[in-house]
Amino acid sequence: MIRHFMKMNIEVQIPFEHHQSAHCETGVISNLLSHHGLPISEAMVFGIGSGLFFGYFPFIRLNHLPLSAFRISTGGIMKRVCKRLQVRVKWEKFRNHQKAMDVLDQRLAQQIPVGCRTGAFWLSYFPRRLRFHFNMHNLVVFGKKGSDYLISDPVFPDPVVCSESSLRKARFAKGSMPPKGKMYHIESVPDQVDLPKAISMSVKEVCRNMLKAPIPFIGVKGIRYLAKKMEKWPEKLGEEKASLYLGQIIRMQEEIGTGGAGFRFIYAAFLQEVAAILNDYRFLELSLRMTEIGDHWRAFALMASRNCKKRASKTENYLEMADILRHCAECEAKLLNDLSAITPDT
Amino acid sequence: MKKEDVPQDDHIQRGIKEITYAVDKDGRYVKVPSLGWEPKNVANEQAWEVIRKDIKSEIQLIKTGKRSPLAYHMVKNLMNPKLLADYADLSIWSVNRHLKADVFKNLEPEILKRYADVFGITAQQLHEIPEVDSSFYEDEY
């Protein structure tokens, strides 16, 4: 009886502040925590979640092309942020599609904004060009009008509307890493958070991941590994295929909401906030250096895109691009070493 | 990147701005809305070009009777047999069989409906294979 009532008559709009973000996972956390009285920027979420990463995995294929990653695995940022800030999150997962939508409606009726993991392909408000079978998208549902849901999708400028059928399909998208209707809401946030401690822990973890990975595909070693492989692409794969490999890296670096330069700029923004919180100007200098590193990554993407378009000059070849990547690796290694040295132990 | 250097090369985003992080004139990081960046556009264009080629070659195969119309709808929805099998709740083996023209012709309505539902079309449309122009992904849906 109650379920019936919820399904038919729910008209609710929770007062939820939507702030546009660069990335979906960090944006959702930032918006949700702010809603629950813990204002925190997207950059700070990314930093405390130890988001900065590099990995090149030629043996894992995405659309027949090797996988590269500029951030840690999906959900990893949320897990770390909530643990380090002692935020309690309730996760729910569903087998039954109808139940997944009913429980969502119930939460909304209780005035609780709900985060959902979804696929991007079925979300009707996405531009067609960006609708791929990508199952790691995050959004917040904050209301319902008739059979439409009100959604704060952090990568969009304004809140959007999505039909019930479209959201249901997106929540139960299939393929690699299916969301399985997963949804979450914040149960409680602490009165006080120990930001300096969370910062130290997260920074140390990034330095460890990037500098001391035991396998060659990850961290600065991974960047150098990619550089080495890239040099041989044209002769090994032929121009056509090589340019597809390049295109895939550009997309991972720039397209999937990274804030620019494969999250390097967001991390630089984080370091700037850290300088203020720890009252230590040395982090400002590191932020500056991280920005320069980001600019190098952008220079690489620009040159790579010219190669994709066959508009590159003679000197803008694969050897030159590999050199830019090696330069990025060297600068990141130095920066992270310095960062590790000045970050207080916990 | 400086705030004033944030590119505004609209193409794939169709006027929807996304956030780029850049420094303002005081060196402070700010979120800057951006309409897009040429290298991103190039890479996205390239990805769709590959899909378009797949679709064209499937259409050729369908016309010569080597594949069923199901193949067209599959690649158009950026799926492979495995993903389509997941969505239609069938085995990959069955999907691969249904991709053959003569098997597809004799499919039961119940199975056809399953496929049609996955693609959000009618069972009738499942048999149609329109000619595809270069911009099929622009304004559909």
Short mmCIF file of C-alpha atoms in Angstrom, two decimals:
data_model
loop_
_atom_site.label_atom_id
_atom_site.label_comp_id
_atom_site.label_asym_id
_atom_site.label_seq_id
_atom_site.Cartn_x
_atom_site.Cartn_y
_atom_site.Cartn_z
CA MET A 1 0.00 0.00 0.00
CA ILE A 2 2.70 2.47 0.99
CA ARG A 3 4.83 1.48 -1.97
CA HIS A 4 1.92 2.09 -4.25
CA PHE A 5 1.40 5.54 -2.81
CA MET A 6 5.08 6.44 -3.21
CA LYS A 7 5.20 5.34 -6.78
CA MET A 8 2.13 7.16 -7.96
CA ASN A 9 2.13 10.46 -6.15
CA ILE A 10 5.60 11.51 -5.27
CA GLU A 11 6.28 15.15 -6.14
CA VAL A 12 9.36 16.28 -4.35
CA GLN A 13 12.18 18.73 -4.82
CA ILE A 14 14.85 18.73 -2.14
CA PRO A 15 16.63 22.07 -1.83
CA PHE A 16 19.97 20.92 -3.18
CA GLU A 17 22.77 23.22 -4.26
CA HIS A 18 24.18 22.18 -7.59
CA HIS A 19 27.76 23.20 -8.26
CA GLN A 20 29.26 22.24 -11.57
CA SER A 21 32.47 20.25 -11.31
CA ALA A 22 35.07 18.90 -13.67
CA HIS A 23 34.62 15.27 -12.68
CA CYS A 24 31.55 13.25 -11.73
CA GLU A 25 32.75 11.30 -8.69
CA THR A 26 34.52 14.22 -7.00
CA GLY A 27 31.67 16.56 -7.91
CA VAL A 28 29.03 14.32 -6.39
CA ILE A 29 30.99 13.95 -3.14
CA SER A 30 31.66 17.67 -2.92
CA ASN A 31 28.00 18.55 -3.52
CA LEU A 32 26.64 15.87 -1.17
CA LEU A 33 29.02 16.72 1.69
CA SER A 34 28.27 20.41 1.28
CA HIS A 35 24.55 19.63 1.42
CA HIS A 36 25.08 17.81 4.71
CA GLY A 37 26.92 20.73 6.26
CA LEU A 38 30.51 19.87 5.41
CA PRO A 39 31.47 22.35 2.70
CA ILE A 40 34.41 21.01 0.73
CA SER A 41 35.72 21.85 -2.73
CA GLU A 42 36.03 19.38 -5.56
CA ALA A 43 39.81 19.84 -5.59
CA MET A 44 40.01 19.02 -1.87
CA VAL A 45 37.89 15.91 -2.42
CA PHE A 46 40.19 14.83 -5.25
CA GLY A 47 43.27 15.42 -3.10
CA ILE A 48 42.00 13.72 0.06
CA GLY A 49 40.80 10.85 -2.10
CA SER A 50 44.38 10.40 -3.39
CA GLY A 51 42.96 10.69 -6.90
CA LEU A 52 46.15 11.52 -8.78
CA PHE A 53 47.47 8.55 -10.70
CA PHE A 54 48.94 7.27 -13.88
CA GLY A 55 48.67 3.82 -15.37
CA TYR A 56 49.21 2.40 -18.83
CA PHE A 57 47.86 -1.12 -19.30
CA PRO A 58 48.42 -2.35 -22.88
CA PHE A 59 46.99 -5.77 -21.99
CA ILE A 60 43.62 -4.29 -20.94
CA ARG A 61 41.61 -3.15 -23.92
CA LEU A 62 38.93 -0.52 -24.16
CA ASN A 63 37.30 -0.48 -27.62
CA HIS A 64 40.24 -2.59 -28.85
CA LEU A 65 42.70 0.06 -27.68
CA PRO A 66 45.05 -0.06 -24.68
CA LEU A 67 43.76 1.37 -21.44
CA SER A 68 45.39 4.35 -19.80
CA ALA A 69 44.27 5.96 -16.57
CA PHE A 70 44.96 9.32 -14.98
CA ARG A 71 43.03 8.73 -11.75
CA ILE A 72 42.71 5.88 -9.28
CA SER A 73 40.03 3.27 -9.76
CA THR A 74 36.33 4.13 -9.77
CA GLY A 75 34.83 4.58 -6.35
CA GLY A 76 38.30 4.74 -4.83
CA ILE A 77 38.14 8.47 -4.25
CA MET A 78 34.79 8.27 -2.46
CA LYS A 79 35.94 5.36 -0.32
CA ARG A 80 39.06 7.21 0.81
CA VAL A 81 37.40 10.58 1.40
CA CYS A 82 34.65 9.09 3.53
CA LYS A 83 37.10 7.04 5.55
CA ARG A 84 39.53 9.89 6.09
CA LEU A 85 36.83 12.41 7.00
CA GLN A 86 34.79 9.87 8.98
CA VAL A 87 31.68 10.37 6.91
CA ARG A 88 29.16 7.55 7.11
CA VAL A 89 27.72 6.49 3.79
CA LYS A 90 24.95 3.99 3.25
CA TRP A 91 25.37 1.94 0.07
CA GLU A 92 22.56 -0.04 -1.52
CA LYS A 93 22.65 -2.44 -4.43
CA PHE A 94 19.69 -4.04 -6.20
CA ARG A 95 18.82 -7.01 -8.28
CA ASN A 96 15.23 -5.98 -8.89
CA HIS A 97 14.90 -2.93 -11.13
CA GLN A 98 11.52 -1.86 -9.79
CA LYS A 99 12.67 -2.10 -6.21
CA ALA A 100 15.72 0.02 -7.06
CA MET A 101 13.45 2.80 -8.29
CA ASP A 102 10.97 2.41 -5.42
CA VAL A 103 13.66 2.71 -2.76
CA LEU A 104 15.05 5.74 -4.56
CA ASP A 105 11.58 7.33 -4.39
CA GLN A 106 11.31 6.52 -0.71
CA ARG A 107 14.62 8.26 0.04
CA LEU A 108 13.52 11.30 -1.93
CA ALA A 109 10.25 11.38 0.02
CA GLN A 110 12.39 11.42 3.18
CA GLN A 111 14.18 14.50 1.78
CA ILE A 112 17.44 12.62 1.27
CA PRO A 113 19.41 13.39 -1.89
CA VAL A 114 20.69 10.15 -3.36
CA GLY A 115 23.88 9.44 -5.30
CA CYS A 116 23.61 6.88 -8.10
CA ARG A 117 26.17 5.00 -10.12
CA THR A 118 25.03 4.85 -13.74
CA GLY A 119 26.10 4.14 -17.27
CA ALA A 120 26.40 7.19 -19.49
CA PHE A 121 24.96 5.64 -22.64
CA TRP A 122 21.30 5.74 -21.62
CA LEU A 123 21.19 9.17 -20.01
CA SER A 124 18.98 11.16 -22.35
CA TYR A 125 20.38 14.55 -21.38
CA PHE A 126 23.93 13.62 -22.45
CA PRO A 127 25.05 15.04 -25.80
CA ARG A 128 24.95 12.18 -28.31
CA ARG A 129 28.63 12.60 -28.99
CA LEU A 130 29.58 11.78 -25.43
CA ARG A 131 27.29 8.81 -24.97
CA PHE A 132 29.51 5.76 -24.78
CA HIS A 133 29.07 2.56 -22.80
CA PHE A 134 30.88 3.99 -19.85
CA ASN A 135 29.56 2.59 -16.58
CA MET A 136 31.33 4.67 -14.00
CA HIS A 137 29.24 7.78 -14.03
CA ASN A 138 27.90 9.36 -10.82
CA LEU A 139 25.03 11.74 -10.26
CA VAL A 140 22.71 12.95 -7.50
CA VAL A 141 18.94 12.57 -7.68
CA PHE A 142 17.28 15.33 -5.66
CA GLY A 143 13.66 15.30 -6.75
CA LYS A 144 10.87 13.89 -8.82
CA LYS A 145 8.10 15.52 -10.81
CA GLY A 146 5.56 13.19 -12.39
CA SER A 147 7.63 10.46 -13.99
CA ASP A 148 10.74 12.64 -14.36
CA TYR A 149 13.66 12.81 -11.98
CA LEU A 150 15.49 16.00 -11.06
CA ILE A 151 19.18 15.32 -11.28
CA SER A 152 22.27 17.18 -10.23
CA ASP A 153 24.82 15.79 -12.67
CA PRO A 154 27.99 17.51 -11.54
CA VAL A 155 29.58 17.70 -14.98
CA PHE A 156 26.63 19.72 -16.33
CA PRO A 157 26.23 23.48 -15.80
CA ASP A 158 22.69 23.23 -14.40
CA PRO A 159 20.45 20.57 -12.88
CA VAL A 160 18.85 18.36 -15.52
CA VAL A 161 15.67 16.32 -15.93
CA CYS A 162 15.74 12.66 -16.81
CA SER A 163 12.83 10.32 -17.53
CA GLU A 164 12.16 7.37 -15.28
CA SER A 165 12.84 4.86 -18.06
CA SER A 166 16.11 6.49 -19.06
CA LEU A 167 17.40 6.61 -15.46
CA ARG A 168 16.33 3.03 -14.84
CA LYS A 169 18.23 1.83 -17.92
CA ALA A 170 21.28 3.85 -16.90
CA ARG A 171 21.24 2.43 -13.36
CA PHE A 172 21.14 -1.08 -14.76
CA ALA A 173 23.56 -0.60 -17.65
CA LYS A 174 25.41 -3.75 -18.66
CA GLY A 175 28.96 -4.34 -19.75
CA SER A 176 32.20 -3.94 -17.86
CA MET A 177 31.76 -2.80 -14.26
CA PRO A 178 27.94 -2.70 -14.35
CA PRO A 179 26.44 -0.31 -11.76
CA LYS A 180 23.79 -2.86 -10.68
CA GLY A 181 21.49 -0.12 -9.45
CA LYS A 182 24.00 0.99 -6.84
CA MET A 183 22.99 4.06 -4.90
CA TYR A 184 24.22 5.79 -1.78
CA HIS A 185 23.38 8.53 0.63
CA ILE A 186 25.18 10.20 3.49
CA GLU A 187 24.06 9.06 6.93
CA SER A 188 26.19 11.35 9.02
CA VAL A 189 29.10 13.75 8.88
CA PRO A 190 31.31 14.44 11.91
CA ASP A 191 31.08 17.78 13.75
CA GLN A 192 34.76 18.35 13.23
CA VAL A 193 37.19 16.95 10.73
CA ASP A 194 40.94 16.69 11.06
CA LEU A 195 41.85 18.07 7.63
CA PRO A 196 45.63 18.27 8.15
CA LYS A 197 45.74 14.59 9.07
CA ALA A 198 43.56 13.59 6.11
CA ILE A 199 45.76 15.67 3.81
CA SER A 200 48.97 14.09 5.07
CA MET A 201 47.63 10.57 4.68
CA SER A 202 46.32 11.20 1.20
CA VAL A 203 49.42 12.98 -0.08
CA LYS A 204 51.67 10.22 1.20
CA GLU A 205 49.53 7.65 -0.56
CA VAL A 206 49.73 9.49 -3.89
CA CYS A 207 53.51 9.73 -3.56
CA ARG A 208 53.70 6.02 -2.78
CA ASN A 209 51.45 5.03 -5.71
CA MET A 210 53.24 7.24 -8.18
CA LEU A 211 56.84 6.71 -7.08
CA LYS A 212 57.06 3.27 -5.57
CA ALA A 213 54.75 1.08 -7.62
CA PRO A 214 56.19 -2.43 -7.81
CA ILE A 215 55.10 -2.91 -11.43
CA PRO A 216 56.24 -0.94 -14.50
CA PHE A 217 52.76 0.09 -15.70
CA ILE A 218 51.97 2.42 -12.84
CA GLY A 219 53.08 5.85 -11.66
CA VAL A 220 56.03 7.72 -13.14
CA LYS A 221 57.42 4.37 -14.28
CA GLY A 222 54.16 3.90 -16.18
CA ILE A 223 54.58 7.24 -17.94
CA ARG A 224 58.09 6.24 -19.02
CA TYR A 225 56.78 2.83 -20.09
CA LEU A 226 54.16 4.51 -22.28
CA ALA A 227 56.85 6.78 -23.76
CA LYS A 228 58.98 3.79 -24.66
CA LYS A 229 56.04 1.97 -26.27
CA MET A 230 54.85 5.08 -28.09
CA GLU A 231 58.14 5.54 -29.94
CA LYS A 232 57.58 2.23 -31.66
CA TRP A 233 53.89 2.64 -32.48
CA PRO A 234 54.23 3.94 -36.08
CA GLU A 235 56.47 1.10 -37.24
CA LYS A 236 54.81 -1.58 -35.14
CA LEU A 237 51.17 -0.65 -35.79
CA GLY A 238 51.26 1.52 -38.89
CA GLU A 239 50.27 5.19 -38.97
CA GLU A 240 46.53 4.55 -38.91
CA LYS A 241 46.44 2.37 -35.81
CA ALA A 242 49.12 4.43 -34.07
CA SER A 243 46.95 7.51 -34.39
CA LEU A 244 44.02 5.60 -32.85
CA TYR A 245 46.25 4.72 -29.88
CA LEU A 246 47.12 8.41 -29.54
CA GLY A 247 43.47 9.45 -29.77
CA GLN A 248 42.56 7.10 -26.94
CA ILE A 249 45.16 8.70 -24.67
CA ILE A 250 43.94 12.19 -25.50
CA ARG A 251 40.41 11.10 -24.59
CA MET A 252 41.43 9.58 -21.27
CA GLN A 253 43.50 12.66 -20.50
CA GLU A 254 41.03 15.33 -21.52
CA GLU A 255 37.56 14.06 -22.40
CA ILE A 256 36.27 12.22 -19.39
CA GLY A 257 35.97 15.25 -17.10
CA THR A 258 39.50 15.64 -15.82
CA GLY A 259 39.54 19.41 -15.36
CA GLY A 260 42.33 19.47 -17.93
CA ALA A 261 45.69 17.71 -18.27
CA GLY A 262 44.57 14.39 -16.82
CA PHE A 263 43.64 15.76 -13.36
CA ARG A 264 47.03 17.52 -12.98
CA PHE A 265 45.34 20.94 -12.79
CA ILE A 266 42.85 19.80 -10.15
CA TYR A 267 45.70 18.43 -8.08
CA ALA A 268 47.52 21.76 -8.42
CA ALA A 269 44.35 23.47 -7.15
CA PHE A 270 44.34 21.03 -4.22
CA LEU A 271 47.96 21.85 -3.36
CA GLN A 272 47.02 25.53 -3.29
CA GLU A 273 44.30 24.83 -0.73
CA VAL A 274 46.73 22.71 1.27
CA ALA A 275 49.14 25.66 1.48
CA ALA A 276 46.40 27.71 3.15
CA ILE A 277 45.24 24.95 5.49
CA LEU A 278 48.72 23.94 6.65
CA ASN A 279 49.87 27.56 6.46
CA ASP A 280 52.92 26.47 4.52
CA TYR A 281 53.88 28.51 1.43
CA ARG A 282 56.07 25.67 0.07
CA PHE A 283 52.92 23.93 -1.15
CA LEU A 284 52.20 26.99 -3.29
CA GLU A 285 55.46 26.50 -5.10
CA LEU A 286 54.62 22.85 -5.68
CA SER A 287 51.21 23.86 -6.99
CA LEU A 288 52.96 26.13 -9.49
CA ARG A 289 55.17 23.28 -10.61
CA MET A 290 52.19 20.94 -10.94
CA THR A 291 50.52 23.53 -13.18
CA GLU A 292 53.61 23.57 -15.40
CA ILE A 293 53.51 19.77 -15.58
CA GLY A 294 49.87 19.99 -16.60
CA ASP A 295 50.83 22.44 -19.34
CA HIS A 296 53.33 19.86 -20.66
CA TRP A 297 50.61 17.20 -20.76
CA ARG A 298 48.43 19.63 -22.71
CA ALA A 299 51.32 20.26 -25.13
CA PHE A 300 51.52 16.51 -25.63
CA ALA A 301 47.77 16.28 -26.33
CA LEU A 302 47.97 19.13 -28.82
CA MET A 303 50.84 17.51 -30.71
CA ALA A 304 49.12 14.12 -30.56
CA SER A 305 45.93 15.56 -32.03
CA ARG A 306 47.90 17.09 -34.91
CA ASN A 307 49.31 13.65 -35.59
CA CYS A 308 45.80 12.19 -35.53
CA LYS A 309 44.76 14.78 -38.10
CA LYS A 310 47.96 14.26 -40.09
CA ARG A 311 48.72 17.94 -39.68
CA ALA A 312 51.86 17.55 -37.63
CA SER A 313 55.09 19.17 -38.73
CA LYS A 314 58.18 17.01 -39.28
CA THR A 315 59.54 17.60 -35.78
CA GLU A 316 56.19 16.81 -34.14
CA ASN A 317 56.68 13.07 -34.39
CA TYR A 318 56.32 10.11 -32.02
CA LEU A 319 59.88 10.47 -30.73
CA GLU A 320 59.19 14.06 -29.80
CA MET A 321 55.90 13.13 -28.08
CA ALA A 322 57.64 10.39 -26.14
CA ASP A 323 60.20 12.98 -25.02
CA ILE A 324 57.45 15.25 -23.70
CA LEU A 325 56.08 12.32 -21.71
CA ARG A 326 59.52 11.53 -20.31
CA HIS A 327 59.82 15.15 -19.29
CA CYS A 328 56.43 14.91 -17.55
CA ALA A 329 57.61 11.77 -15.77
CA GLU A 330 60.82 13.40 -14.61
CA CYS A 331 59.08 16.54 -13.35
CA GLU A 332 56.36 14.53 -11.59
CA ALA A 333 58.97 12.33 -9.91
CA LYS A 334 60.86 15.38 -8.61
CA LEU A 335 57.72 17.15 -7.51
CA LEU A 336 56.30 14.15 -5.68
CA ASN A 337 59.61 13.51 -3.94
CA ASP A 338 59.64 17.10 -2.70
CA LEU A 339 55.97 16.86 -1.77
CA SER A 340 56.56 13.73 0.24
CA ALA A 341 59.48 15.38 2.04
CA ILE A 342 57.54 18.47 3.18
CA THR A 343 54.31 16.68 4.10
CA PRO A 344 54.18 16.06 7.84
CA ASP A 345 53.89 12.45 8.98
CA THR A 346 50.66 11.38 10.58
CA MET B 1 47.04 27.07 -17.73
CA LYS B 2 45.90 30.66 -17.37
CA LYS B 3 42.25 31.54 -17.15
CA GLU B 4 42.35 33.60 -20.35
CA ASP B 5 43.95 30.68 -22.20
CA VAL B 6 41.12 28.25 -21.47
CA PRO B 7 40.00 27.18 -24.96
CA GLN B 8 36.43 27.61 -26.18
CA ASP B 9 36.44 25.39 -29.26
CA ASP B 10 32.86 24.19 -29.43
CA HIS B 11 32.15 21.13 -31.50
CA ILE B 12 31.21 17.96 -29.65
CA GLN B 13 29.77 19.64 -26.56
CA ARG B 14 27.09 21.48 -28.50
CA GLY B 15 27.16 24.58 -26.34
CA ILE B 16 27.34 22.72 -23.03
CA LYS B 17 30.22 24.10 -21.01
CA GLU B 18 32.37 21.89 -18.86
CA ILE B 19 34.78 22.80 -16.10
CA THR B 20 38.48 23.33 -16.64
CA TYR B 21 40.80 24.34 -13.81
CA ALA B 22 42.99 27.36 -14.54
CA VAL B 23 44.76 30.15 -12.64
CA ASP B 24 43.45 33.71 -12.57
CA LYS B 25 45.63 36.81 -12.71
CA ASP B 26 46.42 36.54 -8.98
CA GLY B 27 47.67 33.00 -9.48
CA ARG B 28 44.64 31.55 -7.73
CA TYR B 29 42.97 28.42 -9.10
CA VAL B 30 39.43 28.91 -10.38
CA LYS B 31 36.92 26.74 -12.19
CA VAL B 32 36.52 28.04 -15.73
CA PRO B 33 33.65 26.90 -17.96
CA SER B 34 34.94 25.76 -21.34
CA LEU B 35 33.10 24.97 -24.55
CA GLY B 36 35.74 22.48 -25.56
CA TRP B 37 39.25 22.08 -26.89
CA GLU B 38 40.33 21.22 -30.40
CA PRO B 39 42.46 18.15 -29.47
CA LYS B 40 39.47 16.71 -27.60
CA ASN B 41 37.26 17.32 -30.60
CA VAL B 42 39.77 15.60 -32.87
CA ALA B 43 40.01 12.54 -30.61
CA ASN B 44 36.22 12.29 -30.28
CA GLU B 45 35.77 12.67 -34.03
CA GLN B 46 38.30 9.90 -34.56
CA ALA B 47 36.45 7.53 -32.21
CA TRP B 48 33.15 8.09 -34.06
CA GLU B 49 34.88 7.67 -37.40
CA VAL B 50 35.85 4.15 -36.35
CA ILE B 51 32.26 3.38 -35.38
CA ARG B 52 30.99 4.82 -38.64
CA LYS B 53 33.33 2.57 -40.60
CA ASP B 54 32.08 -0.44 -38.63
CA ILE B 55 28.50 0.46 -39.44
CA LYS B 56 29.25 0.90 -43.13
CA SER B 57 30.99 -2.43 -43.38
CA GLU B 58 28.15 -4.15 -41.52
CA ILE B 59 25.64 -2.65 -43.94
CA GLN B 60 27.68 -4.02 -46.83
CA LEU B 61 27.67 -7.47 -45.25
CA ILE B 62 23.93 -7.28 -44.61
CA LYS B 63 23.23 -6.29 -48.21
CA THR B 64 25.22 -9.24 -49.48
CA GLY B 65 23.29 -11.54 -47.16
CA LYS B 66 26.24 -12.38 -44.95
CA ARG B 67 24.86 -10.76 -41.82
CA SER B 68 21.43 -10.03 -40.36
CA PRO B 69 20.05 -6.51 -39.74
CA LEU B 70 20.70 -7.17 -36.06
CA ALA B 71 24.38 -6.51 -36.76
CA TYR B 72 23.59 -2.98 -37.89
CA HIS B 73 21.62 -2.14 -34.75
CA MET B 74 24.29 -3.70 -32.59
CA VAL B 75 27.19 -1.61 -33.91
CA LYS B 76 25.04 1.50 -34.15
CA ASN B 77 24.43 1.19 -30.42
CA LEU B 78 28.17 0.73 -29.90
CA MET B 79 27.72 -2.84 -28.76
CA ASN B 80 29.50 -6.10 -29.44
CA PRO B 81 27.91 -9.56 -29.24
CA LYS B 82 28.91 -9.91 -25.60
CA LEU B 83 27.32 -6.64 -24.51
CA LEU B 84 24.22 -7.26 -26.60
CA ALA B 85 23.91 -10.73 -25.08
CA ASP B 86 24.06 -9.15 -21.60
CA TYR B 87 21.31 -6.68 -22.43
CA ALA B 88 19.03 -9.16 -24.19
CA ASP B 89 19.67 -11.77 -21.51
CA LEU B 90 20.79 -14.34 -24.06
CA SER B 91 24.00 -16.29 -24.51
CA ILE B 92 26.73 -14.90 -26.76
CA TRP B 93 26.40 -18.07 -28.75
CA SER B 94 22.73 -17.28 -29.53
CA VAL B 95 23.50 -13.67 -30.38
CA ASN B 96 26.22 -14.75 -32.77
CA ARG B 97 23.76 -17.10 -34.43
CA HIS B 98 21.12 -14.37 -34.71
CA LEU B 99 23.69 -12.21 -36.50
CA LYS B 100 23.45 -14.65 -39.40
CA ALA B 101 20.89 -13.61 -42.00
CA ASP B 102 19.13 -16.94 -42.44
CA VAL B 103 18.82 -17.61 -38.71
CA PHE B 104 17.51 -14.11 -38.05
CA LYS B 105 14.79 -14.48 -40.70
CA ASN B 106 13.15 -17.26 -38.72
CA LEU B 107 13.43 -15.76 -35.24
CA GLU B 108 10.45 -15.98 -32.94
CA PRO B 109 8.63 -12.70 -32.19
CA GLU B 110 9.51 -13.05 -28.51
CA ILE B 111 13.25 -12.91 -29.22
CA LEU B 112 12.83 -10.10 -31.73
CA LYS B 113 10.98 -8.07 -29.14
CA ARG B 114 13.80 -8.55 -26.67
CA TYR B 115 16.28 -7.07 -29.12
CA ALA B 116 13.92 -4.26 -30.08
CA ASP B 117 13.46 -3.35 -26.41
CA VAL B 118 17.20 -3.18 -25.89
CA PHE B 119 17.58 -0.68 -28.72
CA GLY B 120 14.38 1.18 -27.84
CA ILE B 121 12.78 0.53 -31.23
CA THR B 122 9.90 -1.58 -32.57
CA ALA B 123 10.34 -5.12 -33.85
CA GLN B 124 9.48 -3.79 -37.31
CA GLN B 125 12.31 -1.25 -37.17
CA LEU B 126 14.67 -4.05 -36.28
CA HIS B 127 14.47 -5.19 -39.89
CA GLU B 128 15.25 -1.78 -41.33
CA ILE B 129 18.75 -0.76 -42.25
CA PRO B 130 18.85 2.87 -43.32
CA GLU B 131 21.72 4.31 -45.31
CA VAL B 132 24.01 6.04 -42.86
CA ASP B 133 25.48 9.43 -43.50
CA SER B 134 28.52 10.79 -41.76
CA SER B 135 26.60 12.54 -39.00
CA PHE B 136 24.24 9.81 -37.84
CA TYR B 137 25.31 10.33 -34.25
CA GLU B 138 24.62 14.06 -34.18
CA ASP B 139 20.92 14.55 -33.69
CA GLU B 140 19.37 11.21 -33.10
CA TYR B 141 17.43 10.32 -29.98
#
